[in-house]
XYZ file of C-alpha atoms in Angstrom:
219
model
C 6.993 22.826 1.152
C 4.090 24.950 2.193
C 2.125 23.822 -0.915
C 3.090 20.282 -0.439
C 1.921 20.229 2.932
C -1.334 21.896 2.267
C -2.126 19.249 -0.427
C -1.279 16.387 1.791
C -3.439 18.077 4.491
C -6.157 18.199 2.001
C -5.870 14.603 1.309
C -5.852 13.751 4.905
C -9.155 15.707 5.314
C -10.959 13.996 2.543
C -9.683 10.579 4.046
C -11.379 11.685 7.348
C -14.436 12.933 5.881
C -14.781 9.618 4.122
C -13.268 6.917 6.059
C -15.057 4.018 4.131
C -11.912 3.249 1.935
C -9.658 2.909 4.730
C -12.177 0.744 6.667
C -12.830 -1.366 3.720
C -9.232 -2.313 3.117
C -8.691 -3.150 6.864
C -11.792 -5.271 6.823
C -10.551 -6.969 3.613
C -7.193 -7.559 5.155
C -8.742 -9.201 8.178
C -11.379 -11.181 6.255
C -8.884 -12.577 4.075
C -6.689 -13.672 7.006
C -9.538 -15.364 8.763
C -10.513 -17.388 5.541
C -6.838 -18.787 5.231
C -7.571 -21.312 8.302
C -10.553 -22.408 6.331
C -8.803 -22.962 2.949
C -5.671 -24.774 4.339
C -6.994 -26.211 7.443
C -6.644 -25.129 11.304
C -3.227 -26.975 11.872
C -1.150 -24.326 13.801
C 2.207 -25.429 11.975
C 0.505 -25.232 8.452
C -0.959 -21.699 9.286
C 2.309 -20.390 10.713
C 4.322 -21.456 7.748
C 1.982 -19.887 5.338
C 1.380 -16.820 7.730
C 4.209 -14.497 6.310
C 3.359 -14.853 2.617
C -0.409 -14.533 3.388
C 0.133 -11.201 5.718
C 2.070 -9.631 2.842
C -0.214 -10.634 -0.108
C -3.505 -9.682 1.989
C -2.234 -6.429 2.964
C -1.219 -5.264 -0.588
C -4.128 -6.526 -2.230
C -5.960 -4.532 0.661
C -3.967 -1.509 0.064
C -4.863 -1.656 -3.657
C -8.651 -1.387 -3.292
C -8.627 2.448 -2.889
C -6.098 3.190 -5.585
C -8.473 3.232 -8.687
C -10.168 6.372 -7.237
C -6.970 8.097 -6.160
C -7.002 10.634 -9.118
C -10.418 9.821 -10.470
C -12.444 11.979 -8.270
C -10.206 15.150 -9.060
C -10.176 14.520 -12.767
C -13.880 14.346 -12.634
C -14.736 17.485 -10.944
C -11.751 19.659 -12.290
C -9.797 19.911 -8.976
C -6.834 18.046 -10.734
C -6.482 20.791 -13.287
C -6.351 23.402 -10.146
C -3.656 21.327 -8.612
C -1.492 21.237 -11.732
C -1.920 24.967 -11.780
C -1.086 25.650 -8.448
C 2.659 26.106 -9.023
C 3.645 22.958 -7.218
C 5.482 20.320 -9.283
C 3.139 17.296 -10.402
C 5.849 14.920 -8.926
C 5.284 16.708 -5.462
C 1.673 16.454 -6.115
C 1.975 12.826 -6.772
C 4.301 12.341 -3.736
C 1.557 14.057 -1.620
C -0.913 11.864 -2.774
C 1.235 8.631 -2.276
C 1.903 9.796 1.267
C -1.896 10.526 2.007
C -2.741 7.013 0.786
C -0.070 5.311 2.771
C -1.181 7.177 5.947
C -4.952 6.512 5.520
C -4.488 3.043 4.090
C -1.117 1.480 4.765
C -0.922 2.855 8.422
C -4.439 1.286 9.657
C -3.311 -1.902 7.941
C 0.020 -2.006 10.088
C -2.053 -1.449 13.071
C -4.458 -4.320 12.097
C -1.371 -6.728 11.573
C -0.987 -8.010 15.234
C -4.775 -9.205 14.953
C -4.375 -10.675 11.383
C -1.053 -12.449 12.496
C -2.671 -13.930 15.546
C -5.528 -15.554 13.256
C -2.788 -16.781 11.301
C -1.057 -18.199 14.219
C 2.167 -16.224 13.785
C 4.597 -16.506 16.628
C 4.460 -13.298 18.736
C 8.062 -12.537 18.355
C 7.518 -12.024 14.838
C 4.832 -9.648 15.011
C 7.141 -6.665 15.267
C 9.023 -7.401 12.314
C 5.773 -8.293 10.429
C 4.349 -4.804 11.288
C 7.835 -3.167 9.795
C 7.854 -5.383 6.902
C 4.242 -4.509 6.186
C 4.779 -0.917 6.565
C 7.842 -0.952 3.885
C 5.990 -2.846 1.336
C 2.730 -0.758 1.659
C 4.981 2.294 1.238
C 6.332 0.609 -1.771
C 2.754 -0.199 -3.167
C 1.351 3.343 -2.522
C 4.010 5.037 -4.538
C 3.808 2.479 -7.295
C 0.213 2.669 -7.066
C 0.151 6.587 -7.280
C 2.073 6.187 -10.472
C 0.125 3.382 -12.060
C -3.062 5.249 -11.021
C -1.751 8.360 -12.720
C -0.958 6.100 -15.886
C -4.372 4.484 -16.320
C -6.328 7.788 -15.617
C -8.818 8.300 -18.289
C -8.176 4.907 -19.608
C -11.160 2.488 -20.304
C -11.155 -0.056 -17.702
C -8.532 1.804 -15.893
C -9.676 -0.013 -12.662
C -8.876 -3.532 -14.325
C -5.394 -2.332 -15.779
C -4.125 -0.985 -12.509
C -3.708 -4.243 -10.626
C -2.212 -5.613 -13.872
C 0.191 -2.843 -13.802
C 1.115 -2.704 -10.283
C 1.088 -5.981 -8.742
C 3.945 -7.604 -10.906
C 6.168 -4.589 -9.806
C 5.320 -5.148 -6.132
C 6.370 -8.869 -6.146
C 9.819 -8.042 -4.787
C 8.202 -6.330 -1.769
C 6.026 -9.590 -1.014
C 9.212 -11.739 -1.453
C 11.399 -9.698 0.745
C 8.912 -8.739 3.281
C 7.691 -12.683 3.569
C 11.200 -13.751 3.888
C 11.867 -10.910 6.716
C 9.064 -12.496 8.649
C 9.886 -16.037 7.942
C 13.531 -15.388 9.154
C 12.101 -14.185 12.607
C 10.335 -17.309 12.903
C 13.239 -19.480 12.189
C 15.699 -17.443 14.724
C 17.544 -16.027 11.791
C 18.226 -12.454 11.145
C 15.487 -10.519 9.363
C 18.016 -7.302 8.749
C 19.015 -8.121 5.438
C 15.611 -8.371 3.945
C 14.321 -5.540 5.584
C 17.228 -3.771 4.260
C 16.320 -4.632 0.693
C 12.616 -3.496 1.514
C 14.165 -0.076 2.280
C 16.238 -0.114 -0.729
C 13.235 -0.735 -2.916
C 11.168 1.977 -0.902
C 14.240 4.309 -1.606
C 14.195 3.457 -5.226
C 10.533 3.885 -5.431
C 10.381 7.278 -3.545
C 12.099 9.649 -6.261
C 11.143 7.444 -9.448
C 7.412 6.869 -8.862
C 6.274 10.314 -8.279
C 8.396 11.458 -11.213
C 6.510 9.046 -13.359
C 3.226 9.870 -12.244
C 4.038 13.647 -12.563
C 4.842 12.984 -16.177
C 1.635 10.955 -16.545
C -0.530 13.848 -15.398
C 1.138 16.298 -17.621
C 0.219 14.229 -20.523
C -3.375 14.347 -19.332
């Protein structure tokens, strides 16, 4: 546990020293949300109907931006080899990476959700569910993205392969998250969809780090 926390602390310190990735993800999320009214028209009813899917899709695309460099910097400067020789299991190293990505990218996106929801005319009573759904969906993407980044590490055009590998796997998170938000706007219960999102996160939590660890050992 001490080694795991040390790796996680290192990730957070690096993110604080170089906040551009998190800032770029948040700005991308807000800009995409701001562009929707120009693309589909300013009609409040139309925006509110599209808001659930737009929020989930924009947030996951924004969270994907820093993933292509998740392992790249360590691989280039040799620190990845030192991490693998530290005695910490590669799956736990990957879990620390995924946790760091979610804390530095997913959490800021959650905090920016009310502003994006307001631009998309999402009813205020759905904002809480939107933040919860986006938090779970971004956690799933962080886990899947960590595994995908490890699998494409060292591959030619890995930055192109990574979205093609991760985004199809994240489609269920988009569907269930958008359905949870939409259920709130129609006075239905969002609980079933949120539970499905939680189940996906619980499934990815052990499997994705193990896959990432196996890919790293192959490196």
